[in-house]
Structures are given as C-alpha cells and as structure tokens.
Short mmCIF file of C-alpha atoms and ligand atoms in Angstrom, two decimals:
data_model
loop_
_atom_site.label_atom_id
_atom_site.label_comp_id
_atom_site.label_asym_id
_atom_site.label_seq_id
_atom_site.Cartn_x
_atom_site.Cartn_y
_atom_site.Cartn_z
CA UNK A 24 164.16 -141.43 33.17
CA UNK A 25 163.21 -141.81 36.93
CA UNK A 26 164.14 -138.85 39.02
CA UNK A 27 166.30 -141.27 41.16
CA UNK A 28 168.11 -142.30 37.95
CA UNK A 29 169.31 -139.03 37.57
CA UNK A 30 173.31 -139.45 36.93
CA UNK A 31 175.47 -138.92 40.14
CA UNK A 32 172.03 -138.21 42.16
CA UNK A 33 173.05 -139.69 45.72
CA UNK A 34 169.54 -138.65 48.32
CA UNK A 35 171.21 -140.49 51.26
CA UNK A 36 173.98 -138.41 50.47
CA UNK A 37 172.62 -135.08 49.67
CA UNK A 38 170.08 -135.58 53.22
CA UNK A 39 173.62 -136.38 55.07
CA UNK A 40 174.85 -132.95 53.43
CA UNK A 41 171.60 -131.13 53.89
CA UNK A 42 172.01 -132.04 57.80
CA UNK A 43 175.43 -131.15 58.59
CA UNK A 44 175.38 -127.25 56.60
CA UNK A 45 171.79 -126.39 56.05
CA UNK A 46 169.35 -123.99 58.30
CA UNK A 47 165.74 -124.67 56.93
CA UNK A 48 163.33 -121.67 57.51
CA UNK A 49 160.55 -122.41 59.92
CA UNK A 50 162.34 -125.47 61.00
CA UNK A 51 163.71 -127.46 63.85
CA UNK A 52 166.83 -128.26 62.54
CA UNK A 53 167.63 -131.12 65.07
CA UNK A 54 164.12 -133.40 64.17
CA UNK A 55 164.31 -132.56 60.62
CA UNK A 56 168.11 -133.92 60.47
CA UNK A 57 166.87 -136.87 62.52
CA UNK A 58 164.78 -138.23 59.43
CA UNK A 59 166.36 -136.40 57.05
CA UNK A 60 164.96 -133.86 54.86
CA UNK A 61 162.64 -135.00 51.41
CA UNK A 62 164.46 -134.29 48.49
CA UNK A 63 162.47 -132.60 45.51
CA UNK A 64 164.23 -133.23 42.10
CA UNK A 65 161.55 -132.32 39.20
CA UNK A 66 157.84 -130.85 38.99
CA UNK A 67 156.09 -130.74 35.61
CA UNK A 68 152.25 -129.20 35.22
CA UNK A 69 150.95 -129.59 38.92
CA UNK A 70 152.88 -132.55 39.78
CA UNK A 71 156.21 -133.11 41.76
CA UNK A 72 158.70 -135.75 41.83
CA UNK A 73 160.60 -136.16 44.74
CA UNK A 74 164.58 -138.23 44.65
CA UNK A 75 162.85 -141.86 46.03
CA UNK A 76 160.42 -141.24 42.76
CA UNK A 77 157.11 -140.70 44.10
CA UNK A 78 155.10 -137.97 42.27
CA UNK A 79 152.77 -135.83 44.12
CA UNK A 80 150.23 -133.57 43.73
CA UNK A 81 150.98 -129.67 44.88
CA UNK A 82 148.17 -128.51 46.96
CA UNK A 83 150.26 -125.87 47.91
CA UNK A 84 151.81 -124.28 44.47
CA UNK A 85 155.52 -125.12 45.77
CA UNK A 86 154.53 -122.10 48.62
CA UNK A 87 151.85 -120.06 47.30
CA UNK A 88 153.59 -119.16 44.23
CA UNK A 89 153.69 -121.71 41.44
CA UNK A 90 150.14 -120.50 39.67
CA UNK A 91 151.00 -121.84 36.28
CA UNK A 92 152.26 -124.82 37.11
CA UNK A 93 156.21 -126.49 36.73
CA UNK A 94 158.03 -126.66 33.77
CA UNK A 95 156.35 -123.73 31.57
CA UNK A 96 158.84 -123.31 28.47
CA UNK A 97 157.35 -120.04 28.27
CA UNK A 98 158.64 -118.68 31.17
CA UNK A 99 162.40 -120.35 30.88
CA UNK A 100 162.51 -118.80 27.61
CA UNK A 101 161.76 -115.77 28.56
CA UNK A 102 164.51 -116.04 31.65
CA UNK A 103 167.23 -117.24 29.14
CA UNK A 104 166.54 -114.90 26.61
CA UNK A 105 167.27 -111.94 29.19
CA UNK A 106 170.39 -113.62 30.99
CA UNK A 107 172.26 -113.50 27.45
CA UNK A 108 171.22 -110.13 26.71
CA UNK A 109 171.30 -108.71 29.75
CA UNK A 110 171.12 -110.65 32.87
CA UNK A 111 171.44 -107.75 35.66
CA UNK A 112 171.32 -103.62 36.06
CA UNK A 113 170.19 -101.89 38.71
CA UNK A 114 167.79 -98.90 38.54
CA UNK A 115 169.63 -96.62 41.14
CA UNK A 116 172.13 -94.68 38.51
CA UNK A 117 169.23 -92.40 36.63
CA UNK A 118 168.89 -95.95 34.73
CA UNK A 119 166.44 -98.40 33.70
CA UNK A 120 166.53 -101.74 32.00
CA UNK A 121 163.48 -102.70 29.56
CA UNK A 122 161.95 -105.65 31.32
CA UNK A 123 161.64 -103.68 34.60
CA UNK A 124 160.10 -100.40 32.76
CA UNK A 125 157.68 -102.60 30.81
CA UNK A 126 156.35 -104.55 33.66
CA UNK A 127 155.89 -101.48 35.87
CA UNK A 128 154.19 -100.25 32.87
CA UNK A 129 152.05 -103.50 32.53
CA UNK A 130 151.10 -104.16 36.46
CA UNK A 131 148.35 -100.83 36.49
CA UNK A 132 147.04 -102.71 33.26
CA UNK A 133 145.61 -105.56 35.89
CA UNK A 134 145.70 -103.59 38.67
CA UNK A 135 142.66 -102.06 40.43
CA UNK A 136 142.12 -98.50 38.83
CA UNK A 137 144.50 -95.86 40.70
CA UNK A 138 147.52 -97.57 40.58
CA UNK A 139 150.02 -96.85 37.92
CA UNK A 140 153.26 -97.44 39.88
CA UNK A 141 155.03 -99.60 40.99
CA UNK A 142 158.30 -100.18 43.73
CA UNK A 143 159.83 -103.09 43.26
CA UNK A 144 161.72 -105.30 45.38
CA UNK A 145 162.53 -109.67 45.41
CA UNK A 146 160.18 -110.86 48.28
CA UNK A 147 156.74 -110.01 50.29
CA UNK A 148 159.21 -109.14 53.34
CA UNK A 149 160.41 -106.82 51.49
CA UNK A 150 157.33 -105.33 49.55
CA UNK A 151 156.11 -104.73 53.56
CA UNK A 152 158.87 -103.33 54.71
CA UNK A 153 158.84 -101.02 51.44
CA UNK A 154 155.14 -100.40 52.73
CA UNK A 155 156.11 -99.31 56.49
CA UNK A 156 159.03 -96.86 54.81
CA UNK A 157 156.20 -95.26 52.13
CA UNK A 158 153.49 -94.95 54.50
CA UNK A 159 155.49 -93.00 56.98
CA UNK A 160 156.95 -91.35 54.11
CA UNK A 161 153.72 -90.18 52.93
CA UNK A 162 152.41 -88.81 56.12
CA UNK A 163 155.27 -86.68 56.75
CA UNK A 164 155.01 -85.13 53.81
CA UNK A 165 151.41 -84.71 54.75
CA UNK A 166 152.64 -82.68 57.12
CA UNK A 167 151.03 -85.38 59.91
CA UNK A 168 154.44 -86.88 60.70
CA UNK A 169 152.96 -88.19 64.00
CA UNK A 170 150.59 -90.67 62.34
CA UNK A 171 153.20 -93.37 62.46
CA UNK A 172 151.47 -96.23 64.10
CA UNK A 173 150.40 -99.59 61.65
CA UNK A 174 147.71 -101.47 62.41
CA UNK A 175 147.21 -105.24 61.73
CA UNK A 176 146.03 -108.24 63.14
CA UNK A 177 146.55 -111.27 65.27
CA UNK A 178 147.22 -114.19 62.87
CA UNK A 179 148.36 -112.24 60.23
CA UNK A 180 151.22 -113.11 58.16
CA UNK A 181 153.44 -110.19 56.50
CA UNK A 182 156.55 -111.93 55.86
CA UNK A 183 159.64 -112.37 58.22
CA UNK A 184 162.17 -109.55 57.95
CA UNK A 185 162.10 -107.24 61.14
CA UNK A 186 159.51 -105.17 59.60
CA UNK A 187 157.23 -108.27 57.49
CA UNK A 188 157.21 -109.81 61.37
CA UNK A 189 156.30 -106.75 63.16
CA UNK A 190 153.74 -106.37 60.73
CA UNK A 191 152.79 -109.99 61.26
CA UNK A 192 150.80 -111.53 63.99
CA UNK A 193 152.50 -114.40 64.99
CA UNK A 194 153.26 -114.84 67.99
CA UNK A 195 155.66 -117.53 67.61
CA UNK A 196 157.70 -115.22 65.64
CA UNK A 197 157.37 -112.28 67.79
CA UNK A 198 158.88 -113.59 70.73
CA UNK A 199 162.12 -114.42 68.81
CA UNK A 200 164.00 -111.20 69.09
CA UNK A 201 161.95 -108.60 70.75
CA UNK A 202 159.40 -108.08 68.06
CA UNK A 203 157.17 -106.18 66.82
CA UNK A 204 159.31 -103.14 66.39
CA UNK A 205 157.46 -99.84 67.75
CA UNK A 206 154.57 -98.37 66.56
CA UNK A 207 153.29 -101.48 65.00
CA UNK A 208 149.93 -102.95 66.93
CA UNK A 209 147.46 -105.73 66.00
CA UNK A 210 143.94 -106.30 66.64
CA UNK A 211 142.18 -109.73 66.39
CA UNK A 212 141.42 -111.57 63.30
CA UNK A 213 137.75 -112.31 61.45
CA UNK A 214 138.20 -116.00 62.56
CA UNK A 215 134.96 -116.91 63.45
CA UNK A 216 135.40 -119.79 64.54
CA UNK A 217 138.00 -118.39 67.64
CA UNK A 218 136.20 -114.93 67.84
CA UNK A 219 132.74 -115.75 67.23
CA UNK A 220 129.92 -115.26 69.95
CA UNK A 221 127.14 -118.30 70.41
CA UNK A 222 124.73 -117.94 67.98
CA UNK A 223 125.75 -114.68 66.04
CA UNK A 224 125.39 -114.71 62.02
CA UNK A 225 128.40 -114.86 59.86
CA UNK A 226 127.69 -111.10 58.92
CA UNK A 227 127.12 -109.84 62.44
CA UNK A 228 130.68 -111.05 63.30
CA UNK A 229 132.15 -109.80 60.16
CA UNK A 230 130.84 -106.09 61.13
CA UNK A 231 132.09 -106.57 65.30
CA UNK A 232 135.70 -108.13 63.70
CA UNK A 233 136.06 -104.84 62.04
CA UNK A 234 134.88 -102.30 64.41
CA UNK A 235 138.16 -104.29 66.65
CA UNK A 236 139.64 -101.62 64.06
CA UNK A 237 138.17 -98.47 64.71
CA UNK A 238 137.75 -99.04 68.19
CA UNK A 239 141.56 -99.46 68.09
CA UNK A 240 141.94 -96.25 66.13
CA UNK A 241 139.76 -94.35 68.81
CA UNK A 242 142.02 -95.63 71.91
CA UNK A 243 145.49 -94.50 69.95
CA UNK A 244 144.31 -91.28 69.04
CA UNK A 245 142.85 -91.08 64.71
CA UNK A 246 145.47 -88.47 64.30
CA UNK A 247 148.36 -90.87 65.47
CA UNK A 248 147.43 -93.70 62.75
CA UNK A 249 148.90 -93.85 59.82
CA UNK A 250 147.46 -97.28 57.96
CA UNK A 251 145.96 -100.83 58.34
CA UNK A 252 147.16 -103.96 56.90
CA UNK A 253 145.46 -106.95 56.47
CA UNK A 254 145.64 -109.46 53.59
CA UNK A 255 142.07 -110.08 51.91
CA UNK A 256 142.14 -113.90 52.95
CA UNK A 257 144.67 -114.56 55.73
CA UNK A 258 147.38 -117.46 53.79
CA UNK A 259 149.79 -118.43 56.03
CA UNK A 260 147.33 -117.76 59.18
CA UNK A 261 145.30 -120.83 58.17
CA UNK A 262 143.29 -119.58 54.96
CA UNK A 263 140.69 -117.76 57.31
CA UNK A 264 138.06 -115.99 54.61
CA UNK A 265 136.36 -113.11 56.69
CA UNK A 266 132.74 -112.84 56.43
CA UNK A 267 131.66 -110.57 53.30
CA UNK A 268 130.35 -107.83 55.46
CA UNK A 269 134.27 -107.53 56.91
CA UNK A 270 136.29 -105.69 54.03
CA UNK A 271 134.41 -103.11 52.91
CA UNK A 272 133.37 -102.40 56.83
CA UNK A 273 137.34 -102.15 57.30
CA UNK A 274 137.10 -99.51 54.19
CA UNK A 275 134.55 -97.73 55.59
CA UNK A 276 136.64 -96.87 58.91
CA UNK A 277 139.68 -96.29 56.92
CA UNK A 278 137.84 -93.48 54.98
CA UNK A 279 136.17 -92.01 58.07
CA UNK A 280 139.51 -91.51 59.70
CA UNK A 281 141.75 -91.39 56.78
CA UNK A 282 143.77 -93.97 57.04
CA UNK A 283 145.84 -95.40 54.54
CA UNK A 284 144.33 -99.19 53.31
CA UNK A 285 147.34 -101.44 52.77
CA UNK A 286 146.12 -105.00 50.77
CA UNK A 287 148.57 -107.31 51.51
CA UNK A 288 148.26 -109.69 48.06
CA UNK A 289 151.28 -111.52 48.21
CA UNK A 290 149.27 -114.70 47.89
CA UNK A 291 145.42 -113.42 46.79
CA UNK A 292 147.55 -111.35 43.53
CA UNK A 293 147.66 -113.06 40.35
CA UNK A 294 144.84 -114.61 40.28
CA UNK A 295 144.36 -116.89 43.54
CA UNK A 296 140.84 -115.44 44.37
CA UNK A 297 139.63 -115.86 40.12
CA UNK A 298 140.34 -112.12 40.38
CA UNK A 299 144.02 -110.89 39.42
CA UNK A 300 143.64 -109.33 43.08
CA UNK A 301 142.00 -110.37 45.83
CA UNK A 302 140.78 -106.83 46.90
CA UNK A 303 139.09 -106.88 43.43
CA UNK A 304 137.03 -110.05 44.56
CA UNK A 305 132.60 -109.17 45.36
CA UNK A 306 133.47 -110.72 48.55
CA UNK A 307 136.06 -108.93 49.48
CA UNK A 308 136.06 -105.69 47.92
CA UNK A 309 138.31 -103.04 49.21
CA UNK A 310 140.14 -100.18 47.51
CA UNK A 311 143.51 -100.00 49.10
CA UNK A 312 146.31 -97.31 48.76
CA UNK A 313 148.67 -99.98 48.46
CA UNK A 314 149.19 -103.66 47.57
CA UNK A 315 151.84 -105.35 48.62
CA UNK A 316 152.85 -108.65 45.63
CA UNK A 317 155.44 -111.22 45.68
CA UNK A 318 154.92 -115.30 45.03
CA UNK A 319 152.59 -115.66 41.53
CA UNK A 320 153.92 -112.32 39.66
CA UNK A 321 156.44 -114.47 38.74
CA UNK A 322 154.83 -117.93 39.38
CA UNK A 323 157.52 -118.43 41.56
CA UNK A 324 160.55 -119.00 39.23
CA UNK A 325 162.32 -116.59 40.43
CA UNK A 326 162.26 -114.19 43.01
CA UNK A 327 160.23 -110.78 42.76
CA UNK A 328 158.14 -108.84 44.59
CA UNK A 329 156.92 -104.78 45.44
CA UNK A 330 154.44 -102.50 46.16
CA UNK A 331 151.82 -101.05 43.73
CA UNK A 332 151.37 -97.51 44.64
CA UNK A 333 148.00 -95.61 44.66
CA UNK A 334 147.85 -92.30 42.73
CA UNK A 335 146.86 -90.56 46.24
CA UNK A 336 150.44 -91.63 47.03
CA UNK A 337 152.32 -91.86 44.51
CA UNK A 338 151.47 -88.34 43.64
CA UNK A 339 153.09 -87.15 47.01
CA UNK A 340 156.01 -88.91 47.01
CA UNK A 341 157.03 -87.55 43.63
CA UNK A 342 155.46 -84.35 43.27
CA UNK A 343 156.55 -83.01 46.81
CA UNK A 344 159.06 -85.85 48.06
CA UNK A 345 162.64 -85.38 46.46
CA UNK A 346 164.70 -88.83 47.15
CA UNK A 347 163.17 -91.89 48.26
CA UNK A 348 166.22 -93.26 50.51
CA UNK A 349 165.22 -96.47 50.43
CA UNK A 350 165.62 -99.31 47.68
CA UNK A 351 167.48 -102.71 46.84
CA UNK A 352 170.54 -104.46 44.63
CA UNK A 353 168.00 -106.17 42.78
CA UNK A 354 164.76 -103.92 42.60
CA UNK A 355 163.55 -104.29 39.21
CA UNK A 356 166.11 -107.35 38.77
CA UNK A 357 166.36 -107.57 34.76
CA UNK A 358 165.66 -111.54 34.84
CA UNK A 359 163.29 -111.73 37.18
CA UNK A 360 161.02 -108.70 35.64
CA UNK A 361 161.28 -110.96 32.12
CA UNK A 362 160.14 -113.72 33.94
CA UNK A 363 157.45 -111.73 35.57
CA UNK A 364 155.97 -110.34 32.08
CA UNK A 365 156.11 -114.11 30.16
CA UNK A 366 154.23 -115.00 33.44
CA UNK A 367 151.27 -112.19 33.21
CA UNK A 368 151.15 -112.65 29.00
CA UNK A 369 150.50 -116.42 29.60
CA UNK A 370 147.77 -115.70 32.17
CA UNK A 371 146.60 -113.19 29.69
CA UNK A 372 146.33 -115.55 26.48
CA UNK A 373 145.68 -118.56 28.19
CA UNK A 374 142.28 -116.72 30.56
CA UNK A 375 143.65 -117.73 33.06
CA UNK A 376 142.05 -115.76 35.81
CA UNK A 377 138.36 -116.16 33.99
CA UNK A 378 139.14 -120.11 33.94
CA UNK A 379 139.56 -119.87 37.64
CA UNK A 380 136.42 -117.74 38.44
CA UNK A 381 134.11 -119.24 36.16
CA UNK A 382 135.42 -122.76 35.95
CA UNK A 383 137.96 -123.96 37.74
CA UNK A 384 137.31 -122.81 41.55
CA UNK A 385 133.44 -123.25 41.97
CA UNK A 386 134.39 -127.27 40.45
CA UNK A 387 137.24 -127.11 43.35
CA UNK A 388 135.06 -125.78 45.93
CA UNK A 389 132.57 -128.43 45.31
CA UNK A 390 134.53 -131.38 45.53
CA UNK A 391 136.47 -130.11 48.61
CA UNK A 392 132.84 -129.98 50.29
CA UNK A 393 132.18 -133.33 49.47
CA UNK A 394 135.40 -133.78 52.42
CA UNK A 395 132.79 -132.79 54.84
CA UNK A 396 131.04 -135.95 55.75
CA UNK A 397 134.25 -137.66 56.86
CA UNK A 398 134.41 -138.07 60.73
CA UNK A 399 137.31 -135.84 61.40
CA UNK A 400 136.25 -132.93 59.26
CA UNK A 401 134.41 -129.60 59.92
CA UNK A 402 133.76 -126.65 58.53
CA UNK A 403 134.98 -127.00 55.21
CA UNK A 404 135.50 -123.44 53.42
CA UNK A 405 137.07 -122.02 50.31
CA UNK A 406 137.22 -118.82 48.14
CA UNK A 407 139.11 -119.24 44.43
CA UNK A 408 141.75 -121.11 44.49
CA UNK A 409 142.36 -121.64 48.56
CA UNK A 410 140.63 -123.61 50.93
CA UNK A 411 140.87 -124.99 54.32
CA UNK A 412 139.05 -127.18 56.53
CA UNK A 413 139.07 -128.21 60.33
CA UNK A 414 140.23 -131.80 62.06
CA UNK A 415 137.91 -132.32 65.17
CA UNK A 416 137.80 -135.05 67.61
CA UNK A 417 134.13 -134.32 67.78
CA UNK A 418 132.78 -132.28 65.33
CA UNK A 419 128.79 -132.51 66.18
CA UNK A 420 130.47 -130.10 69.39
CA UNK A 421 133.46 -128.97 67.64
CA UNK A 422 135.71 -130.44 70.00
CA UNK A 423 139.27 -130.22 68.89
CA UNK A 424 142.11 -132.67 69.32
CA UNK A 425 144.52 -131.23 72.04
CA UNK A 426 147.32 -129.39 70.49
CA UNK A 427 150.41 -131.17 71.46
CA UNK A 428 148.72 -134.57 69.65
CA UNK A 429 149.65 -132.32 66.20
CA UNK A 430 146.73 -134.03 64.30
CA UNK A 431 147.52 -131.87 61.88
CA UNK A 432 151.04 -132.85 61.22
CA UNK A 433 149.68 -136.31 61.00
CA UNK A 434 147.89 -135.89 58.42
CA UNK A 435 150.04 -133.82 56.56
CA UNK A 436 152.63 -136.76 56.49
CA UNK A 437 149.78 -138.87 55.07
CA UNK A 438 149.02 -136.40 52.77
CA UNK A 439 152.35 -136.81 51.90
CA UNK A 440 152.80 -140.80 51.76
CA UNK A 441 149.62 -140.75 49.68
CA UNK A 442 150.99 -138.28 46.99
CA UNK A 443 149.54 -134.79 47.90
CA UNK A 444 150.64 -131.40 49.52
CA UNK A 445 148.17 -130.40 52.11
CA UNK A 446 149.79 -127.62 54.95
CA UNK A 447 148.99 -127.88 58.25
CA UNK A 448 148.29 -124.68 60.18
CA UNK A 449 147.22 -126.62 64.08
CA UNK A 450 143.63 -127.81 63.50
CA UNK A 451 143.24 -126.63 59.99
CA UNK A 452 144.39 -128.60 56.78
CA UNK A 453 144.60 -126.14 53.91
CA UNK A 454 145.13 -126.06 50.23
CA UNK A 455 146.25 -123.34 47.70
CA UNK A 456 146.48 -125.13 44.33
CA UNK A 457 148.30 -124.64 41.05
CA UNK A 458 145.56 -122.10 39.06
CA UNK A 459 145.89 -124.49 36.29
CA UNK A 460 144.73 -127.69 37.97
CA UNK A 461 142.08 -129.70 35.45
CA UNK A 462 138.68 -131.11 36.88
CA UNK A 463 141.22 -134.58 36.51
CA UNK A 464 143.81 -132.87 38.64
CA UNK A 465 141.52 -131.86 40.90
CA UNK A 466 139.49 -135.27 41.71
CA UNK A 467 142.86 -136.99 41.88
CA UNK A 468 143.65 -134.39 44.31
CA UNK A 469 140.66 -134.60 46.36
CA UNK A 470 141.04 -138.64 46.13
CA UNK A 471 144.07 -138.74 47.93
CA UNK A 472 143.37 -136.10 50.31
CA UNK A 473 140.20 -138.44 51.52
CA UNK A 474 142.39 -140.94 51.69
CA UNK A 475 144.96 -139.22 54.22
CA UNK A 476 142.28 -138.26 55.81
CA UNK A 477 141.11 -141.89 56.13
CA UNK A 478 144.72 -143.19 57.48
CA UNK A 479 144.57 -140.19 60.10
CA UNK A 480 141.43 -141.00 61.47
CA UNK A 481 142.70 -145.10 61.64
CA UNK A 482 145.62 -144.13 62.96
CA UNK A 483 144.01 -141.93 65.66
CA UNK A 484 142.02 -144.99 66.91
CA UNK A 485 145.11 -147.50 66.63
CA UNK A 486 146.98 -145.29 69.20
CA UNK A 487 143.91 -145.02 71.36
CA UNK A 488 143.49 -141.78 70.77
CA UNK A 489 139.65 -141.66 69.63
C1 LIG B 529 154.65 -115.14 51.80
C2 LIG B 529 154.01 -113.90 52.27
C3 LIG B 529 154.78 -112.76 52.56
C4 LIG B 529 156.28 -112.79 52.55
O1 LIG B 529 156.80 -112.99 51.29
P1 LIG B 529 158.32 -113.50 51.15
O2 LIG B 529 158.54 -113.50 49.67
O3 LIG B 529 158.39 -114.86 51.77
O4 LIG B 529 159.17 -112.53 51.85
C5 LIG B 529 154.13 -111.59 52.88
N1 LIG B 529 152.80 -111.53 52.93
C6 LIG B 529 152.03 -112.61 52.67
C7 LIG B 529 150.55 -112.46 52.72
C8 LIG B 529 152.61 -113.83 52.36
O5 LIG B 529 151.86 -114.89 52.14
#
C-alpha cells in the first residue's frame, strides 16, 4: 500500500488544516502556509515516505535523533509493553518506577568513567536548563556562590527554552525576547573558516579559539565563573568540527581555573561520533562534569532527555545539598525510559557504535569527499556520523554567494525533489545520518546529493546568477 492510499488520508486537506491552526518551530508561518507544508506519513530503516509517495533518504535522522533507523519492532515493543503495565509515575513522591531506575543505572555503564547519575528530564532544553540550575547549585554549596556566570560560544546551539537560548549563541534567537538571561556570556566559535587568520595551521587556530576562553575568564574575574559549555562538534551551528588541538586546550583552562566542563551531547551521545559520546572521541577528548543528552537515547521515538552528573558533583549535591527544588511531570517518564533501554540494548547487541567507528563512518567520510570536485563545493569535512560542506560562488578564492540569494535553501529543496534530507545552515549543506545506513544506503545517498548539487549549480546559471 502507497502512503497516499492510506484510507481517509486527504494531504490537500490536512496542508489546508496544518495552515489555518498550526505554529511550526523555526518557521515563517505565512511562506510555509503559502505552499503548504510536506506531509510525512511513514519511515522504515533510513527511508521516509512522504503523503504524494516519494521516499527519501534521511540525511538528517528525522532531527538528529533517529540513530537506529524507522520502524524498529524492538523499540515499539518495548513502548507497548510498558504503556499496559504501567504507562506513567512520577519520581517526586519518595518513588521510582523500574524502567527509569534501570536506565539511570545503565547510562554510567556507557558513560565516560565518573558518572554514575543521572537527572532526567524530556528534551536538550531542558537537560540545559537542568545544567544552569546544578551548576549554580553546586557552587553555592561550594561555598563560591558568586561564580554564577556560564560561558559558551557564538554559534552554539543549547536548545530554545529561556535558559537552552541563553545558553545558545544565536543571534537570531537572542533578539526575540531580550535574551540571553544574565550571567550567561559567549565567546567565538573554532570556525576556522570565519575566525581563522591568513595562513595559520588548523592546530594554531584550534589553540587561539580556546584561549578566546581563558582570556574571557581573566576579564570576568576566575572566581566569578562557574562553567563552560560547548558541544564537542557544534550540530545545529553548521556541523563545525574544531581543530583537535581545541578540546583538550578548553580542558586544560577549565582545570587551571576550576571551572566546571559542561559537554553538551545532545546530538554527539549515542553514538554520532563512533563513540557513545562525543567527548570520548581521540579528537575531541574532554572530561566534562556534565553531559547534557536528549535526541538518540531514545532514537527519537519518544521524548527524553537529562543530565549525567559527574561524581565531583553529584557527590555535593547529595552529600551536603538537602532538596534539589527543581524537576519535571515527566522526569524519568516510565515509557519513554523503556524506550530508552530497548534503544541502548539494540546498540549494544547489534555493535552498533564499533560499526560506526570502524566501518560505517570512515566509508561515509570517503564518499562525501568525493563531493569535493563539484564546482560549487568547498571544504568538505566530517567526523562519525556528521558532515558538512560549503556552497561557493568561487571556491579557488572562497567567494561565497551573497546571503539573501539563500543558495543554501536551494539546494536543500533539490535535495528534497531528488529524494534526500540535506539541512541548510547559510553556506553550509550538512548531513547527520541514520547510524545504521549500509555502504548501499550511503552511495544512494551520496548519488542524489551530487545530483542536487548538480540542479543548484544549473539553476544558478539559468537565473544569471553565475
Ligand atoms: C537539539 C539540541 C538541544 C535541544 O534539545 P531539544 O530536545 O530540542 O530541547 C540542545 N543541545 C543540542 C546540542 C542540540 O542539538
């Protein structure tokens, strides 16, 4: 059966529907109801269908999330099984249900060592804004209750409650309702290709992007800074990978002045990087105090997120700290920590993260470099399972297209007529595949992505605009 055979499925309807009563996130509602929004009805392995019937490839794992892939019995099994037994408690009344005990107790298994608990919560927003509550938490009990003040960085993306977007460095977010709250400042990222200087090495940048930090923590004042944030490969940003000499520079000014290491792994947990976190990964290698996780704990089929806690922490806050005012309806959600579990066992029996390390990202990142000698395309990059690339009018100068032409947005809706999910972040065209994408999935992936880029550059030169 056809997706748009499904009984009673009406798209012109639904997209009439959709326009009058329904706020999109990141959107502008008036030119999205103007063409009306595409209507997904069914995914299965690393495919999508969508309601006119065209399957396409997800580049993007729905939205960072959907490691293992649509349709995993597995994981619906393990959802249904829990709704009929028990499909909600909370954890505030001295109680606990099993699936949320025995994934807290299962997280420090494929954690980093030092982390063996966990706050949980049902997005990344969330998990941050957990993190700004804890890390002020901790300090006053430190006795330091002046080191208030969160560092992070330009370009960073942290999620989009009050906190997540202070946190964040968008700037397109920040000047929508007075953000970012106080005692939240940012420092630029480790995008070379913005920041660089003429003719310095990729490790000579990575060492000046991260003394941006300390020189930061000199001008507030060591004793007024409580942490840093950064994710270990910047998602949402544009998949920027820092040089390898940028993380564990970052560590070493954290542990000269103290500060608390936050590892935002939202999208480099589970296994994105071949690692099951991205701090874990030889070229990033950090050892935060806490990671933030949302997205691929649960593959994305249903909502979870939270906060693994470092011992230095964690002993603080219990030993010394008394209530924790702070918590959610649905932290440790019953359903969702089932789902989570099914999704880490798979990963487990099915070597998942080794595949991805040893197999399936070095064949990725060599076919995406084979994108390199088309006309548009520059600087083609990836790290595990992300990877991004740059559209230039000119790439022998790396002359970009001006930004109100949207060449990226162009070729994202090529991506799209040709039957792949490719984001757009301005110049750069990024990917963030399903984990379990075959070497198939992979060159039919990178077959229709050559050929969007193909239209894009064809369509460039039949508007006159090359
Ligand atoms: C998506 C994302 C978030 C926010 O997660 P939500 O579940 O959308 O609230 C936070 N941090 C990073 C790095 C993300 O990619």
């Amino acid at each position: 059966m056809k997706p748009n055979d499904l009984p009673g499925f009406d798209t012109a309807a639904l997209r009439a529907k959709d326009a009058a009563h329904h706020l999109h996130p990141f959107t502008d509602t008036q030119s999205l109801n103007a063409s009306g929004a595409r209507v997904i009805v069914r995914g299965e392995g690393v495919r999508i269908w969508d309601s006119d019937g065209n399957e396409i490839i997800d580049g993007m794992s729905g939205l960072w999330c959907v490691n293992l892939g649509y349709s995993r019995q597995d994981l619906i099994d393990a959802a249904t099984r829990q709704m009929q037994t028990l499909p909600f408690y909370n954890a505030f009344f001295k109680t606990t249900t099993a699936p949320a005990t025995e994934l807290a107790a299962l997280l420090p298994q494929i954690a980093p060592p030092g982390f063996q608990h966990v706050f949980f919560t049902n997005s990344g927003s969330e998990g941050n804004d957990t993190v700004i509550r804890l890390v002020r938490r901790y300090w006053d009990l430190m006795g330091q209750p002046q080191r208030k003040t969160i560092i992070s960085r330009h370009n960073a993306y942290h999620g989009s409650t009050l906190g997540g977007a202070s946190l964040g460095g968008m700037g397109g977010m920040h000047e929508q309702g007075d953000l970012p709250i106080p005692g939240i400042v940012h420092i630029d990222q480790p995008y070379q290709l913005q920041n660089g200087l003429p003719g310095e090495s990729e490790h000579d940048f990575g060492l000046r992007a991260a003394r941006w930090l300390e020189d930061k923590i000199v001008e507030l004042g060591a004793d007024k800074v409580a942490a840093f944030i950064g994710e270990p490969v910047q998602g949402a940003g544009g998949v920027i990978i820092p040089p390898a000499s940028y993380w564990p520079e970052i560590q070493r000014i954290c542990d000269k002045y103290g500060i608390l290491l936050v590892s935002d792994e939202v999208i480099c947990g589970f296994g994105r990087l071949g690692t099951w976190f991205g701090c874990q990964h030889p070229h990033i290698g950090s050892r935060p105090d806490l990671i933030t996780f949302a997205k691929g704990v649960t593959s994305g089929y249903l909502p979870l997120g939270g906060v693994l806690v470092g011992d230095r922490i964690a002993k603080v806050l219990i030993e010394q700290g008394g209530d924790f005012n702070h918590g959610f309806t649905y932290s440790g959600h019953p359903t969702c920590c089932a789902v989570a579990i099914a999704n880490v066992q798979a990963m487990r029996a099915e070597g998942v993260v080794e595949r991805v390390a040893a197999d399936t990202a070095p064949y990725l990142a060599a076919q995406f470099a084979t994108l390199a000698d088309h006309p548009l395309v520059g600087d083609v990059q990836s790290l595990g399972m992300v990877a991004g690339l740059v559209l230039y009018k000119d790439k022998a100068t790396r002359t970009l297209f001006p930004a109100e032409l949207g060449v990226g947005y162009r070729c994202r809706d090529n991506c799209f007529k040709n039957g792949v999910v490719m984001r757009a972040v301005e110049e750069r065209m990024i990917i963030a595949p399903p984990l379990v994408m075959s070497h198939d999935d992979i060159d039919e992936m990178i077959r229709r992505i050559r050929r969007s880029l193909d239209d894009t550059l064809a369509g460039l030169r039949a508007d006159g605009l090359l």
